Short mmCIF file of C-alpha atoms and ligand atoms in Angstrom, two decimals:
data_model
loop_
_atom_site.label_atom_id
_atom_site.label_comp_id
_atom_site.label_asym_id
_atom_site.label_seq_id
_atom_site.Cartn_x
_atom_site.Cartn_y
_atom_site.Cartn_z
CA MET Y 1 -29.68 5.93 4.73
CA ARG Y 2 -25.96 6.45 3.99
CA SER Y 3 -24.29 6.05 0.62
CA ILE Y 4 -21.23 3.90 0.00
CA SER Y 5 -18.93 3.18 -2.97
CA ILE Y 6 -16.51 0.24 -2.93
CA PHE Y 7 -13.43 0.15 -5.14
CA GLY Y 8 -12.15 -3.42 -5.32
CA ALA Y 9 -15.58 -4.84 -4.41
CA THR Y 10 -14.76 -8.38 -5.61
CA GLY Y 11 -11.68 -8.73 -3.38
CA SER Y 12 -11.20 -9.84 0.20
CA VAL Y 13 -11.75 -6.42 1.83
CA GLY Y 14 -14.51 -5.55 -0.67
CA THR Y 15 -16.36 -8.79 0.12
CA SER Y 16 -16.09 -8.24 3.89
CA THR Y 17 -17.41 -4.70 3.44
CA LEU Y 18 -20.40 -5.95 1.45
CA ASP Y 19 -21.09 -8.57 4.14
CA LEU Y 20 -21.45 -5.70 6.64
CA VAL Y 21 -23.73 -3.81 4.26
CA ARG Y 22 -25.87 -6.98 3.86
CA GLN Y 23 -26.45 -6.97 7.63
CA ASP Y 24 -28.69 -3.93 7.32
CA ARG Y 25 -29.62 -3.24 3.72
CA SER Y 26 -31.98 -0.43 4.71
CA ALA Y 27 -29.06 1.54 6.21
CA TRP Y 28 -27.03 1.74 2.98
CA GLY Y 29 -27.42 2.85 -0.60
CA VAL Y 30 -24.59 1.39 -2.72
CA LYS Y 31 -23.50 3.84 -5.41
CA VAL Y 32 -20.42 2.36 -7.12
CA LEU Y 33 -18.86 -1.11 -7.18
CA THR Y 34 -15.69 -1.87 -9.13
CA ALA Y 35 -13.48 -4.83 -10.08
CA ASN Y 36 -10.49 -5.31 -12.32
CA ARG Y 37 -11.41 -8.22 -14.63
CA ASN Y 38 -13.92 -10.18 -12.62
CA ALA Y 39 -16.94 -8.90 -14.57
CA GLY Y 40 -19.18 -11.86 -13.69
CA ALA Y 41 -18.81 -11.47 -9.92
CA LEU Y 42 -19.11 -7.69 -10.21
CA ALA Y 43 -22.33 -7.95 -12.22
CA ALA Y 44 -23.85 -10.29 -9.62
CA LEU Y 45 -22.99 -7.87 -6.81
CA ALA Y 46 -24.21 -4.89 -8.81
CA ARG Y 47 -27.61 -6.55 -9.30
CA GLU Y 48 -27.82 -7.70 -5.69
CA PHE Y 49 -27.16 -4.21 -4.34
CA ASN Y 50 -28.94 -2.40 -7.18
CA VAL Y 51 -26.01 -0.04 -7.63
CA GLN Y 52 -25.86 3.14 -9.63
CA ASP Y 53 -22.52 2.37 -11.42
CA ALA Y 54 -20.47 -0.78 -12.03
CA VAL Y 55 -16.94 -0.32 -13.35
CA VAL Y 56 -14.27 -2.74 -14.56
CA ALA Y 57 -10.75 -1.33 -14.56
CA ASP Y 58 -9.75 -3.54 -17.48
CA GLU Y 59 -11.59 -2.14 -20.48
CA ASN Y 60 -11.40 -5.51 -22.27
CA CYS Y 61 -13.89 -6.85 -19.73
CA LEU Y 62 -16.47 -4.14 -20.42
CA PRO Y 63 -18.43 -6.13 -23.07
CA GLU Y 64 -18.87 -8.99 -20.59
CA LEU Y 65 -20.03 -6.59 -17.87
CA ARG Y 66 -22.38 -4.84 -20.31
CA ASP Y 67 -23.95 -8.17 -21.37
CA ALA Y 68 -24.31 -9.34 -17.78
CA LEU Y 69 -26.06 -6.12 -16.72
CA ALA Y 70 -28.19 -5.61 -19.85
CA GLY Y 71 -31.66 -4.38 -18.93
CA SER Y 72 -30.75 -3.74 -15.28
CA GLY Y 73 -30.65 0.06 -15.56
CA ILE Y 74 -27.19 0.01 -13.94
CA ALA Y 75 -24.65 2.28 -15.65
CA VAL Y 76 -21.57 0.31 -16.78
CA SER Y 77 -18.14 1.58 -17.75
CA GLY Y 78 -14.56 0.37 -18.07
CA GLY Y 79 -10.95 1.60 -18.00
CA ARG Y 80 -8.78 3.70 -15.74
CA ALA Y 81 -10.50 7.02 -16.56
CA ALA Y 82 -13.93 5.50 -15.82
CA LEU Y 83 -12.61 4.29 -12.46
CA CYS Y 84 -11.49 7.82 -11.56
CA GLU Y 85 -14.79 9.34 -12.73
CA ALA Y 86 -16.65 6.89 -10.49
CA ALA Y 87 -14.35 7.73 -7.56
CA ALA Y 88 -15.22 11.40 -7.96
CA ILE Y 89 -18.92 10.63 -7.30
CA THR Y 90 -19.81 11.92 -3.86
CA ALA Y 91 -20.62 9.22 -1.31
CA ASP Y 92 -20.80 9.23 2.48
CA VAL Y 93 -18.04 6.59 2.52
CA THR Y 94 -15.72 5.52 -0.29
CA VAL Y 95 -13.97 2.24 0.49
CA ALA Y 96 -10.55 2.07 -1.22
CA ALA Y 97 -9.90 -1.68 -1.47
CA ILE Y 98 -8.08 -2.04 -4.80
CA VAL Y 99 -4.76 -3.85 -4.40
CA GLY Y 100 -1.54 -2.07 -5.32
CA CYS Y 101 -0.60 1.31 -6.71
CA ALA Y 102 -3.34 0.71 -9.33
CA GLY Y 103 -5.68 2.12 -6.67
CA LEU Y 104 -3.85 5.42 -6.31
CA GLU Y 105 -5.54 7.45 -9.07
CA PRO Y 106 -9.09 6.57 -7.94
CA VAL Y 107 -8.18 7.31 -4.30
CA MET Y 108 -6.85 10.72 -5.35
CA ALA Y 109 -10.02 11.38 -7.36
CA ALA Y 110 -12.11 10.60 -4.26
CA ILE Y 111 -9.87 12.84 -2.13
CA GLU Y 112 -10.19 15.72 -4.59
CA GLN Y 113 -13.96 15.45 -4.19
CA GLY Y 114 -13.54 15.94 -0.42
CA ASN Y 115 -14.97 12.46 0.24
CA THR Y 116 -14.56 10.35 3.37
CA ILE Y 117 -12.31 7.47 2.39
CA ALA Y 118 -11.97 4.21 4.28
CA LEU Y 119 -8.47 3.33 3.12
CA ALA Y 120 -7.40 -0.31 2.85
CA ASN Y 121 -5.22 0.30 -0.21
CA LYS Y 122 -1.96 0.96 1.69
CA GLU Y 123 0.19 0.90 -1.47
CA ALA Y 124 -1.51 4.12 -2.63
CA LEU Y 125 -0.53 6.03 0.52
CA VAL Y 126 2.96 4.50 0.60
CA SER Y 127 3.61 5.56 -3.00
CA ALA Y 128 2.05 9.02 -2.91
CA GLY Y 129 2.91 9.92 0.72
CA GLU Y 130 3.06 13.70 1.05
CA VAL Y 131 1.25 14.24 -2.28
CA MET Y 132 -1.74 12.37 -0.87
CA THR Y 133 -1.69 13.85 2.63
CA ALA Y 134 -1.43 17.36 1.16
CA ALA Y 135 -4.41 16.64 -1.10
CA VAL Y 136 -6.43 15.39 1.88
CA LYS Y 137 -5.75 18.66 3.68
CA ASN Y 138 -6.36 20.89 0.65
CA HIS Y 139 -9.66 19.27 -0.29
CA GLY Y 140 -11.03 18.77 3.22
CA ALA Y 141 -11.21 14.99 2.70
CA THR Y 142 -11.15 12.46 5.56
CA LEU Y 143 -8.95 9.34 5.58
CA LEU Y 144 -10.09 6.55 7.90
CA PRO Y 145 -7.61 3.67 8.20
CA VAL Y 146 -9.04 0.21 7.43
CA ASP Y 147 -5.74 -1.61 7.88
CA SER Y 148 -6.24 -3.37 11.22
CA GLU Y 149 -3.03 -1.99 12.77
CA HIS Y 150 -3.72 1.60 11.73
CA ASN Y 151 -7.33 1.32 12.72
CA ALA Y 152 -6.14 0.11 16.13
CA ILE Y 153 -3.73 3.05 16.46
CA PHE Y 154 -6.45 5.47 15.29
CA GLN Y 155 -8.69 4.14 18.07
CA CYS Y 156 -5.91 4.26 20.71
CA LEU Y 157 -5.19 7.88 19.80
CA GLN Y 158 -8.79 9.02 20.40
CA GLY Y 159 -8.65 11.52 23.24
CA GLY Y 160 -4.83 11.49 23.30
CA ARG Y 161 -2.42 14.20 22.14
CA THR Y 162 0.25 13.45 19.54
CA GLU Y 163 2.88 15.28 21.60
CA ASP Y 164 2.22 12.91 24.50
CA VAL Y 165 2.97 9.77 22.44
CA ARG Y 166 6.17 7.94 23.39
CA TRP Y 167 5.82 4.98 21.04
CA ILE Y 168 3.46 3.62 18.46
CA THR Y 169 3.92 -0.14 18.22
CA LEU Y 170 2.71 -1.97 15.14
CA THR Y 171 2.12 -5.64 15.79
CA ALA Y 172 3.02 -8.22 13.13
CA SER Y 173 1.87 -11.82 13.02
CA GLY Y 174 5.17 -12.76 11.40
CA GLY Y 175 3.27 -14.65 8.69
CA PRO Y 176 3.26 -18.36 7.86
CA LEU Y 177 7.06 -18.64 7.44
CA ARG Y 178 8.03 -16.84 10.65
CA THR Y 179 10.02 -19.72 12.12
CA TRP Y 180 11.61 -20.94 8.88
CA SER Y 181 15.41 -21.02 8.36
CA GLN Y 182 16.98 -18.97 5.56
CA GLU Y 183 17.50 -22.18 3.53
CA ARG Y 184 13.85 -23.20 3.85
CA LEU Y 185 12.70 -19.67 3.03
CA ALA Y 186 14.62 -19.79 -0.27
CA ALA Y 187 12.57 -22.84 -1.27
CA ALA Y 188 9.16 -21.56 -0.06
CA THR Y 189 6.38 -22.04 -2.63
CA PRO Y 190 3.59 -19.53 -3.38
CA ALA Y 191 1.08 -21.90 -1.75
CA GLN Y 192 3.14 -21.97 1.46
CA ALA Y 193 3.63 -18.18 1.44
CA VAL Y 194 -0.08 -17.37 1.07
CA ALA Y 195 -1.21 -19.82 3.78
CA HIS Y 196 -1.54 -17.20 6.51
CA PRO Y 197 -2.15 -18.68 9.97
CA ASN Y 198 -4.57 -15.99 11.23
CA TRP Y 199 -5.93 -13.84 8.38
CA ASP Y 200 -7.81 -14.73 5.20
CA MET Y 201 -6.59 -12.16 2.63
CA GLY Y 202 -5.85 -11.58 -1.07
CA ALA Y 203 -2.73 -13.22 -2.57
CA LYS Y 204 -0.56 -10.10 -2.77
CA ILE Y 205 -0.96 -9.00 0.85
CA SER Y 206 -0.56 -12.62 1.98
CA VAL Y 207 2.87 -12.79 0.33
CA ASP Y 208 3.68 -9.35 1.79
CA SER Y 209 2.78 -10.72 5.17
CA ALA Y 210 5.13 -13.68 4.69
CA THR Y 211 8.06 -11.47 3.60
CA MET Y 212 7.22 -8.79 6.22
CA PHE Y 213 6.94 -6.21 3.41
CA ASN Y 214 3.38 -5.81 4.63
CA LYS Y 215 4.75 -4.52 7.93
CA GLY Y 216 7.28 -2.38 6.07
CA LEU Y 217 4.51 -0.80 3.98
CA GLU Y 218 2.51 -0.33 7.17
CA LEU Y 219 5.41 1.44 8.85
CA ILE Y 220 5.44 3.97 5.99
CA GLU Y 221 1.63 4.16 6.09
CA ALA Y 222 1.73 4.88 9.84
CA HIS Y 223 4.40 7.53 9.29
CA HIS Y 224 1.93 9.45 7.07
CA LEU Y 225 -1.24 8.80 9.06
CA PHE Y 226 0.21 9.49 12.52
CA PRO Y 227 3.00 12.06 12.23
CA VAL Y 228 4.78 11.41 15.55
CA GLY Y 229 8.17 10.88 13.85
CA LEU Y 230 9.69 7.69 12.44
CA ASP Y 231 11.83 7.21 15.54
CA LYS Y 232 8.66 6.67 17.57
CA LEU Y 233 7.33 3.91 15.33
CA ARG Y 234 8.36 0.38 16.13
CA ILE Y 235 7.34 -3.15 15.24
CA VAL Y 236 6.85 -6.17 17.46
CA VAL Y 237 6.02 -9.69 16.27
CA HIS Y 238 2.89 -10.99 17.97
CA PRO Y 239 2.00 -14.36 16.39
CA GLN Y 240 -1.54 -14.60 17.83
CA SER Y 241 -2.74 -11.37 16.06
CA VAL Y 242 -5.00 -10.49 18.99
CA ILE Y 243 -3.49 -7.09 19.79
CA HIS Y 244 -3.71 -5.15 16.53
CA SER Y 245 -1.38 -2.33 17.64
CA MET Y 246 -0.57 -0.12 20.63
CA VAL Y 247 0.13 3.45 21.65
CA GLU Y 248 2.34 4.19 24.66
CA TYR Y 249 2.01 7.64 26.21
CA ARG Y 250 4.68 9.61 28.09
CA ASP Y 251 3.28 8.63 31.50
CA GLY Y 252 3.93 4.95 30.75
CA SER Y 253 0.32 4.06 29.89
CA THR Y 254 0.00 1.75 26.92
CA LEU Y 255 -3.35 1.57 25.14
CA ALA Y 256 -3.93 -1.44 22.91
CA GLN Y 257 -6.80 -2.44 20.63
CA LEU Y 258 -7.69 -6.13 20.70
CA GLY Y 259 -10.11 -8.03 18.53
CA PRO Y 260 -10.68 -11.11 16.40
CA SER Y 261 -8.52 -11.54 13.29
CA ASP Y 262 -11.36 -10.53 11.02
CA MET Y 263 -11.23 -7.47 8.79
CA LYS Y 264 -14.93 -6.88 9.42
CA VAL Y 265 -13.98 -5.31 12.76
CA PRO Y 266 -11.76 -2.48 11.44
CA ILE Y 267 -14.00 -2.05 8.37
CA ALA Y 268 -17.03 -1.66 10.67
CA SER Y 269 -15.10 0.85 12.74
CA CYS Y 270 -14.64 2.98 9.60
CA LEU Y 271 -18.20 2.52 8.28
CA ALA Y 272 -19.77 3.55 11.58
CA TRP Y 273 -17.19 6.19 12.55
CA PRO Y 274 -17.47 8.11 14.82
CA GLY Y 275 -20.10 5.67 16.13
CA ARG Y 276 -20.08 1.88 16.35
CA MET Y 277 -22.02 -0.87 14.60
CA ASP Y 278 -22.60 -4.59 15.13
CA THR Y 279 -20.47 -7.18 13.36
CA PRO Y 280 -21.11 -10.93 13.04
CA CYS Y 281 -17.67 -11.66 14.58
CA GLU Y 282 -17.37 -13.95 17.59
CA PRO Y 283 -16.45 -12.07 20.78
CA LEU Y 284 -12.81 -12.38 21.81
CA ASP Y 285 -12.29 -15.42 24.06
CA LEU Y 286 -9.18 -14.40 26.01
CA ALA Y 287 -9.26 -17.38 28.35
CA GLY Y 288 -9.51 -19.65 25.32
CA ILE Y 289 -6.55 -17.90 23.67
CA GLY Y 290 -4.62 -18.21 26.92
CA THR Y 291 -1.25 -16.73 26.00
CA LEU Y 292 -0.14 -13.66 24.09
CA THR Y 293 3.52 -13.65 23.03
CA PHE Y 294 5.86 -11.05 21.54
CA GLU Y 295 9.17 -11.25 19.64
CA THR Y 296 11.66 -8.83 18.11
CA PRO Y 297 11.52 -8.95 14.29
CA ASP Y 298 14.44 -10.84 12.70
CA GLU Y 299 15.63 -8.48 9.98
CA ASP Y 300 18.34 -10.91 8.77
CA ARG Y 301 15.80 -13.47 7.58
CA PHE Y 302 13.15 -10.82 6.83
CA PRO Y 303 14.95 -7.64 5.65
CA ALA Y 304 11.75 -5.97 4.42
CA THR Y 305 11.11 -3.85 7.51
CA ARG Y 306 14.69 -2.54 7.44
CA LEU Y 307 14.36 -1.66 3.74
CA ALA Y 308 11.06 0.10 4.40
CA ARG Y 309 12.44 2.08 7.32
CA GLU Y 310 15.41 3.16 5.18
CA ALA Y 311 13.04 4.18 2.37
CA ALA Y 312 10.86 6.13 4.81
CA LEU Y 313 13.95 7.89 6.20
CA ALA Y 314 15.19 8.71 2.69
CA GLY Y 315 11.70 10.00 1.87
CA GLY Y 316 10.94 11.56 -1.52
CA ALA Y 317 10.56 8.91 -4.21
CA ALA Y 318 12.06 6.01 -2.24
CA PRO Y 319 8.79 4.60 -0.79
CA ALA Y 320 7.15 4.65 -4.26
CA VAL Y 321 10.19 2.83 -5.70
CA LEU Y 322 10.11 0.28 -2.88
CA ASN Y 323 6.41 -0.34 -3.39
CA ALA Y 324 6.62 -0.69 -7.18
CA ALA Y 325 9.58 -3.07 -7.02
CA ASN Y 326 7.80 -5.14 -4.39
CA GLU Y 327 4.64 -5.40 -6.51
CA VAL Y 328 6.69 -6.61 -9.49
CA ALA Y 329 8.69 -9.06 -7.37
CA VAL Y 330 5.60 -10.48 -5.63
CA ALA Y 331 3.87 -11.04 -8.99
CA ALA Y 332 7.02 -12.80 -10.27
CA PHE Y 333 7.15 -14.98 -7.15
CA LEU Y 334 3.46 -15.91 -7.49
CA ASP Y 335 4.16 -16.78 -11.16
CA GLY Y 336 6.95 -19.13 -10.05
CA LYS Y 337 9.62 -16.98 -11.71
CA ILE Y 338 11.71 -16.09 -8.64
CA GLN Y 339 12.43 -17.54 -5.22
CA PHE Y 340 10.75 -16.16 -2.12
CA THR Y 341 14.01 -14.69 -0.79
CA GLN Y 342 14.64 -12.88 -4.10
CA ILE Y 343 11.69 -10.56 -3.48
CA ALA Y 344 13.70 -8.49 -0.99
CA VAL Y 345 16.77 -8.64 -3.24
CA VAL Y 346 14.83 -7.18 -6.19
CA VAL Y 347 13.46 -4.41 -3.95
CA ALA Y 348 16.88 -3.59 -2.46
CA ASN Y 349 18.56 -3.52 -5.89
CA THR Y 350 15.86 -1.36 -7.44
CA LEU Y 351 16.17 1.11 -4.55
CA ALA Y 352 19.97 1.11 -4.85
CA ASN Y 353 19.90 1.83 -8.59
CA TYR Y 354 17.04 4.27 -8.95
CA ALA Y 355 16.74 7.50 -6.98
CA PRO Y 356 14.55 9.96 -8.91
CA PRO Y 357 13.74 13.42 -7.50
CA PRO Y 358 10.91 13.65 -4.95
CA PRO Y 359 7.44 13.62 -6.55
CA ALA Y 360 5.48 16.87 -6.30
CA THR Y 361 2.32 15.76 -8.11
CA LEU Y 362 0.24 12.66 -8.73
CA ALA Y 363 1.68 12.51 -12.27
CA ASP Y 364 5.21 12.46 -10.79
CA VAL Y 365 4.27 9.55 -8.50
CA MET Y 366 2.74 7.59 -11.41
CA ALA Y 367 5.87 8.20 -13.53
CA ILE Y 368 8.13 6.97 -10.71
CA ASP Y 369 5.91 3.93 -10.25
CA THR Y 370 6.10 3.13 -13.99
CA ASP Y 371 9.89 3.59 -14.14
CA ALA Y 372 10.54 1.57 -10.98
CA ARG Y 373 8.38 -1.28 -12.32
CA ALA Y 374 10.30 -1.28 -15.60
CA ARG Y 375 13.62 -1.38 -13.74
CA ALA Y 376 12.52 -4.15 -11.40
CA SER Y 377 11.14 -6.16 -14.34
CA ALA Y 378 14.39 -5.70 -16.29
CA MET Y 379 16.28 -6.91 -13.23
CA LEU Y 380 14.14 -10.07 -13.18
CA GLU Y 381 14.83 -10.74 -16.83
CA SER Y 382 18.58 -10.27 -16.48
CA ASN Y 383 18.70 -12.88 -13.69
P1 NDP F 1 -7.75 -8.81 -3.33
O1 NDP F 1 -6.70 -9.28 -4.27
O2 NDP F 1 -8.55 -9.82 -2.60
O3 NDP F 1 -8.79 -7.87 -4.12
C1 NDP F 1 -8.33 -6.80 -4.91
C2 NDP F 1 -9.48 -6.05 -5.52
O4 NDP F 1 -8.93 -5.04 -6.39
C3 NDP F 1 -10.38 -6.91 -6.42
O5 NDP F 1 -11.66 -6.33 -6.45
C4 NDP F 1 -9.71 -6.77 -7.79
O6 NDP F 1 -10.60 -7.03 -8.87
C5 NDP F 1 -9.31 -5.31 -7.76
N1 NDP F 1 -8.12 -5.05 -8.57
C6 NDP F 1 -7.02 -5.82 -8.70
N2 NDP F 1 -6.14 -5.25 -9.54
C7 NDP F 1 -6.72 -4.10 -9.97
C8 NDP F 1 -6.32 -3.09 -10.88
N3 NDP F 1 -5.15 -3.14 -11.54
N4 NDP F 1 -7.16 -2.05 -11.07
C9 NDP F 1 -8.35 -1.98 -10.44
N5 NDP F 1 -8.79 -2.91 -9.58
C10 NDP F 1 -7.97 -3.96 -9.35
O7 NDP F 1 -7.05 -7.80 -2.33
P2 NDP F 1 -7.36 -7.56 -0.78
O8 NDP F 1 -8.82 -7.30 -0.60
O9 NDP F 1 -6.67 -8.59 0.02
O10 NDP F 1 -6.55 -6.21 -0.53
C11 NDP F 1 -7.00 -4.96 -1.02
C12 NDP F 1 -6.17 -3.87 -0.39
O11 NDP F 1 -6.44 -3.85 1.00
C13 NDP F 1 -4.66 -4.08 -0.53
O12 NDP F 1 -4.03 -2.85 -0.68
C14 NDP F 1 -4.25 -4.71 0.79
O13 NDP F 1 -2.91 -4.43 1.14
C15 NDP F 1 -5.23 -4.02 1.74
N6 NDP F 1 -5.52 -4.78 2.95
C16 NDP F 1 -6.10 -6.01 2.84
C17 NDP F 1 -6.39 -6.76 3.97
C18 NDP F 1 -7.05 -8.09 3.87
O14 NDP F 1 -7.38 -8.68 4.91
N7 NDP F 1 -7.28 -8.64 2.71
C19 NDP F 1 -6.04 -6.25 5.30
C20 NDP F 1 -5.50 -4.91 5.31
C21 NDP F 1 -5.25 -4.22 4.16
P3 NDP F 1 -10.73 -8.50 -9.55
O15 NDP F 1 -11.55 -9.31 -8.59
O16 NDP F 1 -11.41 -8.25 -10.83
O17 NDP F 1 -9.32 -9.01 -9.71
#
């Protein structure tokens, strides 16, 4: 039996992970499950999986969690510090599936314990960059990429040498608004932006997918996970989301990973690594799909990938600033406070007006994140 902890258990990735655990309950012991405010759903999962610890990040929700788990013998706690304490508990796999930079401190706590982390929480790696990769090295931790593109690249690199890589190509679906004109994009509603054609995901990443910030964040994520150099990372739009990414080697061979658009596939790849496990996903029906198409990203209508590449090139604090401003802008868009096309404007303006020194520690990253959020929020209010 292997042990597993899931941070962000009530979300889209968390739920898919638990579906895989349900497939063979005798194979897994669930140690920790966490949520932000959704104490009711967390309590139900905690009872179902008979976990050791259940944690709500928002301390105000602790009384509800405590009531719901009274008499169960499950330890309950709440707040940011409790989340980090739970992340420091040793498990065979720690799934990092909290959304946003809010997941960074628990991920770092798990890394400092030398744990194996299945990382979905891309914002944490984008924000902390070198601080996180240095911690992974220093503490002998293992990062396994859950993001479908990075998981694909990870698989395509097995048996290959980094110095032999000519290109790493991240595929992008282009999101639900891919073919929209600039004028239509300006009027896009939250409901239209989250209606992803291929993937069923949480609201924040769905908006990121529509703006292409998701691909921008993934470019920075790939830069840290696969250090081949930024100039060897490129993006191609592939609306069918069948090829999840590709690696081209110097001899002209391109290896691609294909699969259904279901996060259970890359999650299973991490849970079973270095082996394989079954998933309930339908096999790929290539004849049924028929055609795979590819397009160059349009960075005039979707400037996010350009902004992300510039932030990655600038390095230092820039990716953390980009991420924080994007989180603030996406929340404002989902609240109906700004237009869809203003998300990239808020990010670009925050980057242009705030260039703190490079972070050397986790505390530095958190301070940059806090400052960048305050600046982006102030920008929203002044508009
Ligand atoms: P969801 O919004 O569906 O779920 C987020 C989870 O994090 C929930 O459990 C939520 O709890 C918890 N959470 C939210 N805010 C906080 C906070 N401030 N502190 C602690 N916990 C919090 O997100 P997704 O599952 O879609 O995405 C999770 C991560 O995985 C993101 O970084 C995303 O980019 C990445 N990812 C997601 C994919 C997908 O298919 N969904 C694909 C690839 C990557 P509560 O329920 O209480 O709100």
